[in-house]
Structures are given as C-alpha cells and as structure tokens.
mmCIF file with all atom_site columns, C-alpha atoms and ligand atoms in Angstrom:
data_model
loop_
_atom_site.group_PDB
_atom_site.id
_atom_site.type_symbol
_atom_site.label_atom_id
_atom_site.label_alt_id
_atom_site.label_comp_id
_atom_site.label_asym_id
_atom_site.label_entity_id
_atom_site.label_seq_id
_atom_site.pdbx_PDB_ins_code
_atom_site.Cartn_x
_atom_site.Cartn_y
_atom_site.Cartn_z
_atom_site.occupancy
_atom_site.B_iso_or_equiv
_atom_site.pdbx_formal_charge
_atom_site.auth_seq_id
_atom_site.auth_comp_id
_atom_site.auth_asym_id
_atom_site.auth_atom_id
_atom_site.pdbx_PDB_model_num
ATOM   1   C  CA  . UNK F 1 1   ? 113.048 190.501 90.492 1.00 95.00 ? 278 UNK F CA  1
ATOM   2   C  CA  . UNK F 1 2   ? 111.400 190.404 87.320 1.00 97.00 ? 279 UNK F CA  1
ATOM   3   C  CA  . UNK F 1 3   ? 110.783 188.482 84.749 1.00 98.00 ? 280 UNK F CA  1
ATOM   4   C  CA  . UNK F 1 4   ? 108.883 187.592 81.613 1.00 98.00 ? 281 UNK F CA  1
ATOM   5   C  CA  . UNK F 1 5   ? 108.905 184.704 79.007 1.00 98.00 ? 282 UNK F CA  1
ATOM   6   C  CA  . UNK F 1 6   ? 106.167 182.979 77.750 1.00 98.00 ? 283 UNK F CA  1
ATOM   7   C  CA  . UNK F 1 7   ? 104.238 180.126 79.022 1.00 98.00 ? 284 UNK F CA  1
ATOM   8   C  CA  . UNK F 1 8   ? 102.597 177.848 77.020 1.00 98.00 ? 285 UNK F CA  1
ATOM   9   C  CA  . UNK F 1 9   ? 101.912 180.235 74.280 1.00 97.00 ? 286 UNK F CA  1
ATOM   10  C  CA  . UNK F 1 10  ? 100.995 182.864 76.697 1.00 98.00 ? 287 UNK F CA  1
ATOM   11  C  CA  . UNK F 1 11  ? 103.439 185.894 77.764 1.00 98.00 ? 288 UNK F CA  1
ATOM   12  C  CA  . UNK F 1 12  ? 103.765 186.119 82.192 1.00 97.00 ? 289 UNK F CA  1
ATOM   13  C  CA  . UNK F 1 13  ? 105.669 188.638 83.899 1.00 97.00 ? 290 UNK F CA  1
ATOM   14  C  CA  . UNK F 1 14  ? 105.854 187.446 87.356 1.00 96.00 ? 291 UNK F CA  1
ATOM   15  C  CA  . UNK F 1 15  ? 107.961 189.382 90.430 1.00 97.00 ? 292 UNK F CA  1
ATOM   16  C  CA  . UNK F 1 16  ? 110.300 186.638 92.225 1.00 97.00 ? 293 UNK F CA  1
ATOM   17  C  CA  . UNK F 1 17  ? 112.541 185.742 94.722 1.00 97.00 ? 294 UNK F CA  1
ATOM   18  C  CA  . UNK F 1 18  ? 115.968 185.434 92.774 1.00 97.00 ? 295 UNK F CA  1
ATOM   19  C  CA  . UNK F 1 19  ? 115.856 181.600 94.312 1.00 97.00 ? 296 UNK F CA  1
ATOM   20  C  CA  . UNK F 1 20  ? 112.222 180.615 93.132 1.00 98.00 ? 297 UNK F CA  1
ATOM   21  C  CA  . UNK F 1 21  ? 112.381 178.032 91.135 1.00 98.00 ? 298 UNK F CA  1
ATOM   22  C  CA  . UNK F 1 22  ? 110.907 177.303 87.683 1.00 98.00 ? 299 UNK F CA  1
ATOM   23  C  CA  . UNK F 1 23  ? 108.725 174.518 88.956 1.00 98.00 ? 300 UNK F CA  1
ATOM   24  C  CA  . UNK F 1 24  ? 107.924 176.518 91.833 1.00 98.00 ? 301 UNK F CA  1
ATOM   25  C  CA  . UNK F 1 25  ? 106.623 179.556 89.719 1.00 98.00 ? 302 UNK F CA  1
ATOM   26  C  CA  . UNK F 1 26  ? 104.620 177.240 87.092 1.00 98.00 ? 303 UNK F CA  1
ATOM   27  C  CA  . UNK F 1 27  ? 103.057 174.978 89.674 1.00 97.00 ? 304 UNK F CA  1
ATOM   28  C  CA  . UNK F 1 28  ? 101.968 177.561 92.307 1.00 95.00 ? 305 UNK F CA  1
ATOM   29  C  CA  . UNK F 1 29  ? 101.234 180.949 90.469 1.00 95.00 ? 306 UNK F CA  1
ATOM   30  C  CA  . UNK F 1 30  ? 100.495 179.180 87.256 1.00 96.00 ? 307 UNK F CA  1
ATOM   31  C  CA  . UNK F 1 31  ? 98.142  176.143 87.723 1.00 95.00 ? 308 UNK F CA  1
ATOM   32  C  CA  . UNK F 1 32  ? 100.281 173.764 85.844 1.00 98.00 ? 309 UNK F CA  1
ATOM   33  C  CA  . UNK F 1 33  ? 100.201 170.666 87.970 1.00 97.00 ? 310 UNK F CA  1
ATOM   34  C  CA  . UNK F 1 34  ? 101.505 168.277 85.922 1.00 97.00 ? 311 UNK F CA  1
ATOM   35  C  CA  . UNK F 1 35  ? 105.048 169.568 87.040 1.00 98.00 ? 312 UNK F CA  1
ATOM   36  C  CA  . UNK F 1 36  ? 105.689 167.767 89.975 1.00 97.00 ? 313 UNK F CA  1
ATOM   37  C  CA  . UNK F 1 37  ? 108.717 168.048 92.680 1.00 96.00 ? 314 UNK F CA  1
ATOM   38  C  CA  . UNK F 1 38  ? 109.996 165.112 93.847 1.00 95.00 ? 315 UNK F CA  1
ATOM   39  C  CA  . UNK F 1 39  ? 113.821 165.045 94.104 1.00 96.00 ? 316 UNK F CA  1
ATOM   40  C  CA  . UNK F 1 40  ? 114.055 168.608 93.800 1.00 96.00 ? 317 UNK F CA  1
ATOM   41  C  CA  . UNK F 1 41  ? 117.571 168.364 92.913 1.00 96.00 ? 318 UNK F CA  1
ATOM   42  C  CA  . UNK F 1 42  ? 117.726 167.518 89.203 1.00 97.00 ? 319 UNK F CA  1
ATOM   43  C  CA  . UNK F 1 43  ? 117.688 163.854 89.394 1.00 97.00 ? 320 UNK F CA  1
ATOM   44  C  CA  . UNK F 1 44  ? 113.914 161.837 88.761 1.00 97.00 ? 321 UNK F CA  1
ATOM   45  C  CA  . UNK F 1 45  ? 112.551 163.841 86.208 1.00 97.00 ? 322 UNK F CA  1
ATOM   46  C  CA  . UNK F 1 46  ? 109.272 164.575 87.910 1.00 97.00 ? 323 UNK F CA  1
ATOM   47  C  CA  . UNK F 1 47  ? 109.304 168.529 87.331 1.00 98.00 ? 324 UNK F CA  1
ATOM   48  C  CA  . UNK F 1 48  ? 110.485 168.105 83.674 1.00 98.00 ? 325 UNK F CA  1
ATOM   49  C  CA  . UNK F 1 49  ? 109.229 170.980 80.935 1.00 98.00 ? 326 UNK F CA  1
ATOM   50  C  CA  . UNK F 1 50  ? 110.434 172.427 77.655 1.00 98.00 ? 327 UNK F CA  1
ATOM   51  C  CA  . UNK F 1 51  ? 112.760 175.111 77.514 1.00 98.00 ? 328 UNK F CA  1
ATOM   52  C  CA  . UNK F 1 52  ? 112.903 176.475 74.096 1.00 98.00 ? 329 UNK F CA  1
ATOM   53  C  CA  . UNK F 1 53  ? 112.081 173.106 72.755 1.00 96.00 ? 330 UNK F CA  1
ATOM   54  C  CA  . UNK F 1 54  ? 115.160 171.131 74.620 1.00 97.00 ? 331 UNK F CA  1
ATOM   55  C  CA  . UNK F 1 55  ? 113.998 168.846 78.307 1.00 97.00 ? 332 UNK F CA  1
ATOM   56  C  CA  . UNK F 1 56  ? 115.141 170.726 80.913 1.00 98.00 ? 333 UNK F CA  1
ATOM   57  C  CA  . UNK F 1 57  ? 114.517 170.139 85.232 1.00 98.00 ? 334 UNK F CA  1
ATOM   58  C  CA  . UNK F 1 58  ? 112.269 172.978 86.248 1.00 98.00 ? 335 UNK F CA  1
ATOM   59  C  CA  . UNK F 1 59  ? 113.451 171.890 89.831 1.00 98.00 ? 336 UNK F CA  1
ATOM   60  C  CA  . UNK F 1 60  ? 116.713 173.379 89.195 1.00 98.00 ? 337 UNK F CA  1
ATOM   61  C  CA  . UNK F 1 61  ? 116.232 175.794 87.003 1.00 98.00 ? 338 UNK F CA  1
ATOM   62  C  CA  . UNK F 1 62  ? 115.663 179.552 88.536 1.00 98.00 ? 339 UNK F CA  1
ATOM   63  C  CA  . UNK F 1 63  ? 113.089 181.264 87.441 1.00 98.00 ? 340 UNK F CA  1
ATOM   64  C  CA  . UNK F 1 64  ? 114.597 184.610 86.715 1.00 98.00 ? 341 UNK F CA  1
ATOM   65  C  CA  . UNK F 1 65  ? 117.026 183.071 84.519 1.00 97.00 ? 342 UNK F CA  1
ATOM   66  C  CA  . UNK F 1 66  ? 114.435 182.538 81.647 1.00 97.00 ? 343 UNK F CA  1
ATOM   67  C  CA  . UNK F 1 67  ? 113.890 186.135 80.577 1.00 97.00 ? 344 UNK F CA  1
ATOM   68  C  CA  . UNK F 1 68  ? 112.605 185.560 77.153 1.00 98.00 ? 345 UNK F CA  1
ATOM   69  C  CA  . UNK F 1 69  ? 112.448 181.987 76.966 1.00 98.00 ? 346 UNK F CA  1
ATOM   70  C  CA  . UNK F 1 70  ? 109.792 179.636 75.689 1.00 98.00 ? 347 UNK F CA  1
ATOM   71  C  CA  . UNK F 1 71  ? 108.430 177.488 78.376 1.00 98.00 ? 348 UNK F CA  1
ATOM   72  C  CA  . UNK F 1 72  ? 106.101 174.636 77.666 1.00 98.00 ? 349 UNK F CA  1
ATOM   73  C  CA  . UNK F 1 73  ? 104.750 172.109 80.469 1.00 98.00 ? 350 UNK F CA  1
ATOM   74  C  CA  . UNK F 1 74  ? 102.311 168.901 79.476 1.00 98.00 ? 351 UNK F CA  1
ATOM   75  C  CA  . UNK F 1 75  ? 99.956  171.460 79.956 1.00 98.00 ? 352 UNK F CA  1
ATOM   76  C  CA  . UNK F 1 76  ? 101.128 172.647 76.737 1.00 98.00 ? 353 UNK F CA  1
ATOM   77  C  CA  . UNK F 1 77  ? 101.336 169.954 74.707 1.00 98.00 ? 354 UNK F CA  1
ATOM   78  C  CA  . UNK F 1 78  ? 97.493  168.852 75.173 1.00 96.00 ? 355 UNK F CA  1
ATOM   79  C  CA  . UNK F 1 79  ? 96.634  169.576 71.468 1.00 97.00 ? 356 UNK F CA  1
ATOM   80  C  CA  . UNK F 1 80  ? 99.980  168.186 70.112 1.00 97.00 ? 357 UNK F CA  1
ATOM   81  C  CA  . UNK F 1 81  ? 99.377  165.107 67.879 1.00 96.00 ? 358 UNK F CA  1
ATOM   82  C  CA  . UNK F 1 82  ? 102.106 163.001 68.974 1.00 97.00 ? 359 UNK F CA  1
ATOM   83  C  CA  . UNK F 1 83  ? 101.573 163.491 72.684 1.00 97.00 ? 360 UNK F CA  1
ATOM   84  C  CA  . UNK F 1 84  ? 97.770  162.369 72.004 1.00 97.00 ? 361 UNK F CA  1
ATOM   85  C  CA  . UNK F 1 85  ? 99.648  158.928 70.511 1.00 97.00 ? 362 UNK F CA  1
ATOM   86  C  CA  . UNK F 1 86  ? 101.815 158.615 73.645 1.00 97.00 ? 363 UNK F CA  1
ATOM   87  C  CA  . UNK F 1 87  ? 98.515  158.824 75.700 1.00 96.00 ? 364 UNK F CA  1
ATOM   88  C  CA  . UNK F 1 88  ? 96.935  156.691 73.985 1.00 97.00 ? 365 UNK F CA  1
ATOM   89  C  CA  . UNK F 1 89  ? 100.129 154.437 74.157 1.00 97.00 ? 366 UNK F CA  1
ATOM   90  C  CA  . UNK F 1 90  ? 100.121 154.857 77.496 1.00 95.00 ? 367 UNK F CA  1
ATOM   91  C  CA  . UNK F 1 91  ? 96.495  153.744 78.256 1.00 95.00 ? 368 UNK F CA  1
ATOM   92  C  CA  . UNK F 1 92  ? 96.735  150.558 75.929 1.00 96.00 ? 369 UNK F CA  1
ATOM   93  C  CA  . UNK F 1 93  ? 99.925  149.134 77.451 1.00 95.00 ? 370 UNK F CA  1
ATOM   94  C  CA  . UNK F 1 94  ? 99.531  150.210 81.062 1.00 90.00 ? 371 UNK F CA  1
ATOM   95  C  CA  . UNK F 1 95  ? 102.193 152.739 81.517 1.00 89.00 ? 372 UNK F CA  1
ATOM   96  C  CA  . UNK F 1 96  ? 99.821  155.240 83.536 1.00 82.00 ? 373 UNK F CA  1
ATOM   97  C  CA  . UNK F 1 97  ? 100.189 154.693 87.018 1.00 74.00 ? 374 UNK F CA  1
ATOM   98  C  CA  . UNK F 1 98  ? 100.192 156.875 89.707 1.00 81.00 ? 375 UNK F CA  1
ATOM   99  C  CA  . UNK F 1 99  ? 100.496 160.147 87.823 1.00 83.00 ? 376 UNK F CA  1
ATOM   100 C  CA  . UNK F 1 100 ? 103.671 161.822 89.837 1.00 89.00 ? 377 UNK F CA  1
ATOM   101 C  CA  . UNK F 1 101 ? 105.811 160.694 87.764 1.00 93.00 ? 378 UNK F CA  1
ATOM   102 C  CA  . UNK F 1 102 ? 104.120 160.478 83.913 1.00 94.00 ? 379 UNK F CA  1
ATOM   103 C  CA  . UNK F 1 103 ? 104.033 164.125 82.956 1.00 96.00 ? 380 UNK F CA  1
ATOM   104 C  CA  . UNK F 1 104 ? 107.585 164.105 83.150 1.00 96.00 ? 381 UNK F CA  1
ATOM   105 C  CA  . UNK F 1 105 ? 108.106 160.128 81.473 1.00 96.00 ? 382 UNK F CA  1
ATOM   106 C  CA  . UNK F 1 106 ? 105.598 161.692 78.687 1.00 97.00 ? 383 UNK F CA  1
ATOM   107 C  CA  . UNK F 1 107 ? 107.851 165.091 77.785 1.00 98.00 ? 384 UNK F CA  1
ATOM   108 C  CA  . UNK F 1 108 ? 111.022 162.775 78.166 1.00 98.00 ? 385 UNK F CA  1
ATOM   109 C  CA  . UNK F 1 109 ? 109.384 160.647 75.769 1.00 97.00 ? 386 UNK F CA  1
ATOM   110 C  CA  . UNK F 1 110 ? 108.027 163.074 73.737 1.00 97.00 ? 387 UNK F CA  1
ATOM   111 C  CA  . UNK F 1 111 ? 111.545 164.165 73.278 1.00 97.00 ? 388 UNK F CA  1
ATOM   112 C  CA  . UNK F 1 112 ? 112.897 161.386 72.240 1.00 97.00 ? 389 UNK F CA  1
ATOM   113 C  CA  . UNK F 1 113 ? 110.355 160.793 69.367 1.00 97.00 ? 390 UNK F CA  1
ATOM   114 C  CA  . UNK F 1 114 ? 111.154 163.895 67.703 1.00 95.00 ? 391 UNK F CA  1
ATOM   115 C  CA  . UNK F 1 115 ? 114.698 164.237 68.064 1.00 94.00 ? 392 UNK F CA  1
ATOM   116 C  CA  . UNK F 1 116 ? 115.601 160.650 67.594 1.00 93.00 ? 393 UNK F CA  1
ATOM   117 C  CA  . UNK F 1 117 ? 112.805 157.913 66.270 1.00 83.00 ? 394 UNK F CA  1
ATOM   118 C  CA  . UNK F 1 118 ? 113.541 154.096 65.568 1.00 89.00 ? 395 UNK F CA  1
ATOM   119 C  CA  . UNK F 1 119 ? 115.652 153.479 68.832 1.00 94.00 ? 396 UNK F CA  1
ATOM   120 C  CA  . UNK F 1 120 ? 116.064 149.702 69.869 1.00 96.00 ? 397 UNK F CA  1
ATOM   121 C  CA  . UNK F 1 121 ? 114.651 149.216 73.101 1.00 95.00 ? 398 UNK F CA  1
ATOM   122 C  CA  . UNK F 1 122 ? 118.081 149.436 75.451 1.00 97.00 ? 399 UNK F CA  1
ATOM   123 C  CA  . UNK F 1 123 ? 118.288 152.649 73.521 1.00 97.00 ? 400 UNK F CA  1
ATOM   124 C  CA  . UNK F 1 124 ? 114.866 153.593 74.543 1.00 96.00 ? 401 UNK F CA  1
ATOM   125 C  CA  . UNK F 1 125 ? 115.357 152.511 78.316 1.00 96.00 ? 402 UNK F CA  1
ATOM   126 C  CA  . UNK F 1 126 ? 118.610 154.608 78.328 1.00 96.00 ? 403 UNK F CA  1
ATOM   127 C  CA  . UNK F 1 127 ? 116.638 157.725 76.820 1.00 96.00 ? 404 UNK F CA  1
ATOM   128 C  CA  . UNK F 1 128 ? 113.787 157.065 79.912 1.00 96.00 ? 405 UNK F CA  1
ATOM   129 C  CA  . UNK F 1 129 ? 116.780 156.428 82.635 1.00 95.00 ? 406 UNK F CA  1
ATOM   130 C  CA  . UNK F 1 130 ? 116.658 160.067 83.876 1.00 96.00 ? 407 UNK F CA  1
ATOM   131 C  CA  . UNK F 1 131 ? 112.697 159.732 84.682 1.00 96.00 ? 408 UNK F CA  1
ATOM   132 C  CA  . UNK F 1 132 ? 112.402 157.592 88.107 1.00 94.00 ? 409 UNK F CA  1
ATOM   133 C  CA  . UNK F 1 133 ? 109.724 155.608 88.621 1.00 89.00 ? 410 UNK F CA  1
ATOM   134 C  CA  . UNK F 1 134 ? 109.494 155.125 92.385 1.00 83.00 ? 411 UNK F CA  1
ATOM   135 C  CA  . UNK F 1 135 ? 107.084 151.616 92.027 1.00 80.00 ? 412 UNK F CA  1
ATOM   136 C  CA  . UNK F 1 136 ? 106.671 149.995 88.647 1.00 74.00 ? 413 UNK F CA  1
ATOM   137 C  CA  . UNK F 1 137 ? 109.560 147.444 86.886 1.00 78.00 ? 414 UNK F CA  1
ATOM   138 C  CA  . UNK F 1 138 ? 109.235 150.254 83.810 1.00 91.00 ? 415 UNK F CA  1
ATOM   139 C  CA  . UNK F 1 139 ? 107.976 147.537 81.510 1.00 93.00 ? 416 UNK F CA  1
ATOM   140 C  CA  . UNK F 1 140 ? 104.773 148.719 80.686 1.00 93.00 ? 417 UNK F CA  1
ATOM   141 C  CA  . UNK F 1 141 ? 106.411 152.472 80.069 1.00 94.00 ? 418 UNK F CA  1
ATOM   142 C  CA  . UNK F 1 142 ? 108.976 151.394 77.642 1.00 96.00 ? 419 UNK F CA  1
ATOM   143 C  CA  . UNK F 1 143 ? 106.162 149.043 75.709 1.00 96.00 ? 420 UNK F CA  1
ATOM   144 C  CA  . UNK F 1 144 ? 104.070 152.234 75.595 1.00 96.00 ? 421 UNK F CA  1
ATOM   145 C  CA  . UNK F 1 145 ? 106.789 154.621 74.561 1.00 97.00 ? 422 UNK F CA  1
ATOM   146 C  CA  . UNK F 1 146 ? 107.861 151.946 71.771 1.00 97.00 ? 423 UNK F CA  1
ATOM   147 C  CA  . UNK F 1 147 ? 104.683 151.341 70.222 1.00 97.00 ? 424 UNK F CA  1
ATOM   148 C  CA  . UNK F 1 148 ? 103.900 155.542 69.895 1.00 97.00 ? 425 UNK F CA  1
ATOM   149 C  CA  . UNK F 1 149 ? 107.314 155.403 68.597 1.00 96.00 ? 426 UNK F CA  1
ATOM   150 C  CA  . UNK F 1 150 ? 106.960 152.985 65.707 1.00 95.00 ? 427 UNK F CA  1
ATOM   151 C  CA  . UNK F 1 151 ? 103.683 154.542 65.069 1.00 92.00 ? 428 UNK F CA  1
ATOM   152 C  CA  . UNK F 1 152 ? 105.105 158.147 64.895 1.00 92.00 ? 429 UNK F CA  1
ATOM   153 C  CA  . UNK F 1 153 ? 107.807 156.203 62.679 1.00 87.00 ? 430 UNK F CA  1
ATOM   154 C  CA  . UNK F 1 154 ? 105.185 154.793 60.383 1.00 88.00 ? 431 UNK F CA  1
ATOM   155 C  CA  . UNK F 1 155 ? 102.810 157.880 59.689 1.00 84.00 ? 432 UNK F CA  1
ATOM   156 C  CA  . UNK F 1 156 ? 106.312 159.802 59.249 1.00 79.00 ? 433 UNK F CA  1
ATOM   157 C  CA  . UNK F 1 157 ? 106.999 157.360 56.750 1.00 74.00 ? 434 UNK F CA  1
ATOM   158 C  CA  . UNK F 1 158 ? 103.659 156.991 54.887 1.00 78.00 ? 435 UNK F CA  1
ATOM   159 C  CA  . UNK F 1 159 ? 103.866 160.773 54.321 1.00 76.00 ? 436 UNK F CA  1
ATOM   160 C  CA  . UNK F 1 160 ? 107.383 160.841 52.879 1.00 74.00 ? 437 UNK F CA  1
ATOM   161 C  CA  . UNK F 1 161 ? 106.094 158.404 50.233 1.00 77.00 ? 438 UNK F CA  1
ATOM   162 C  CA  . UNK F 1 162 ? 103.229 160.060 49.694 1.00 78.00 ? 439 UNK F CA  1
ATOM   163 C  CA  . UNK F 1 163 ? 105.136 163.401 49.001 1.00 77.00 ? 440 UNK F CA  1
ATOM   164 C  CA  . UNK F 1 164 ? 107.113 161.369 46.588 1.00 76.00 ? 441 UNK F CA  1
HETATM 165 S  S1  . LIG Q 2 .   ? 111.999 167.302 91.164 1.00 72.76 ? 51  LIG Q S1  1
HETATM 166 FE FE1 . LIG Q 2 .   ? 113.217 168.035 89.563 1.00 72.76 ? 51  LIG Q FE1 1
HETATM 167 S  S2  . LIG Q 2 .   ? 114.402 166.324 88.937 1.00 72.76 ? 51  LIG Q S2  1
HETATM 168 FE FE2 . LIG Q 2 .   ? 113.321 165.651 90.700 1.00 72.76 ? 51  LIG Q FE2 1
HETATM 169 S  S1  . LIG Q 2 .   ? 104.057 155.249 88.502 1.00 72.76 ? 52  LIG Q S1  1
HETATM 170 FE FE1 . LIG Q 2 .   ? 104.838 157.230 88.952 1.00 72.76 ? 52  LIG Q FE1 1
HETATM 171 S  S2  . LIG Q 2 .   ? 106.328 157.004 90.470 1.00 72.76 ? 52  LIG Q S2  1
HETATM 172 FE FE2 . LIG Q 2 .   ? 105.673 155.032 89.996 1.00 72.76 ? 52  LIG Q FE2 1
#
C-alpha cells in the first residue's frame, strides 16, 4: 500500500505491507536510529516520535495509517532550542546512559516542557513513567529533565517581561 506524509520536514511516499510499522518504516528505510524497538507493544517508550506534534509509540502505530501526517523523530528536533537544553541537561546531571532508551526519555520530555512547564517533581516522574529505563534508579533523568525545565521556565519568563 501506499503512503505519504512527511518526515522530518521532508515529504516520503513509501510502498508497505499494511502491518509495517511506523518504527519499522523510519528506522529501516529511513535512517532514523534514534527510534528504537524494545517492547514493541506500546509500553517502554523506546520507539517514541511526534505525530502531528502529540507523543505517540511508533511501535504500534501502522504505517499506512499516517497518510498526511507530520512525523518528527529526535532526528528532527536536532536544531530545536529546547531539545539542545535537555542535552545539555542531560550531559551535566548524568541522565545519558546507554542510549536505547534516551531518544524516547528526551521527546517524552520534550513534551512535557512545552505542553506543561513548572511540574513538581512526582509530577515530573509521573510524566517520564511511560519511558522504561531497563538499568538506572531514574534519578539522574528526572534531575536533568527538571533543571531544562526551570530553565525553559526562566528564559520563558525573562521574555514575557521583556515584552512588557
Ligand atoms: S518499542 Fe514501542 S513502546 Fe516499546
Ligand atoms: S539507560 Fe537506557 S535503558 Fe537504561
């Protein structure tokens, strides 16, 4: 079957199986390795993207059902400003580990940022919950997440004031 929607800022038309999966079609045909299969049913957040803007499991999410959709992987979001904080956030306080599982932690995060700012830090763990983390205690992840956070939350606030 076919179908087209664009990737990363770039149209694709690519033939498929009507089974192929999202992550499937990105990872293999596309070169974006940062989506990762793990579970592959929908439940540790390794093969998380952006589907028109909103988190979404590529692993269960079939590829011909995104005719005219925006798709956006990490791959995407190189250039973004507050996905260079998170990295940086992510360097400073340890959170990078073994890479399977951090493209999807930094989208999930990224998420979170934009749609919801100043959480408390239970609120911030319960935001991260659906990204597993086979082999760290998740403490240097939330500290990372929290301090792009109140940065984002700072710079947001510096311009409003200086709009003012
Ligand atoms: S591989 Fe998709 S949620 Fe685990
Ligand atoms: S650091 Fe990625 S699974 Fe543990």
């Amino acid at each position: 079957m076919k179908v087209s929607f664009t990737l990363n800022g770039d149209p694709i038309t690519a033939d498929v199986e009507p089974r192929t999966s999202l992550a499937d079609l990105v990872r293999g045909e596309h070169r974006c390795t940062s989506v990762h299969l793990g579970c592959e049913h929908g439940v540790c957040g390794a093969c998380t993207v952006l589907i028109d803007g909103k988190i979404a499991r590529s692993c269960i999410t079939l590829a011909v059902s995104l005719d005219g959709a925006m798709v956006t992987t990490l791959e995407g979001l190189a250039d973004d400003a507050l996905m260079a904080r998170l990295r940086e956030a992510f360097r400073t306080h340890h959170g990078l580990q073994c890479g399977y599982c951090t493209p999807g932690m930094l989208i999930t995060a990224h998420d979170l940022i934009r749609r919801k700012g100043a959480l408390a830090e239970a609120e911030l763990r319960q935001g991260l919950a659906g990204n597993i983390c086979r082999c760290t205690g998740y403490a240097g992840i939330v500290a990372a997440v929290a301090a792009a956070m109140d940065e984002h939350e700072t710079t947001k606030s510096a311009a409003s004031i200086a709009a003012e």
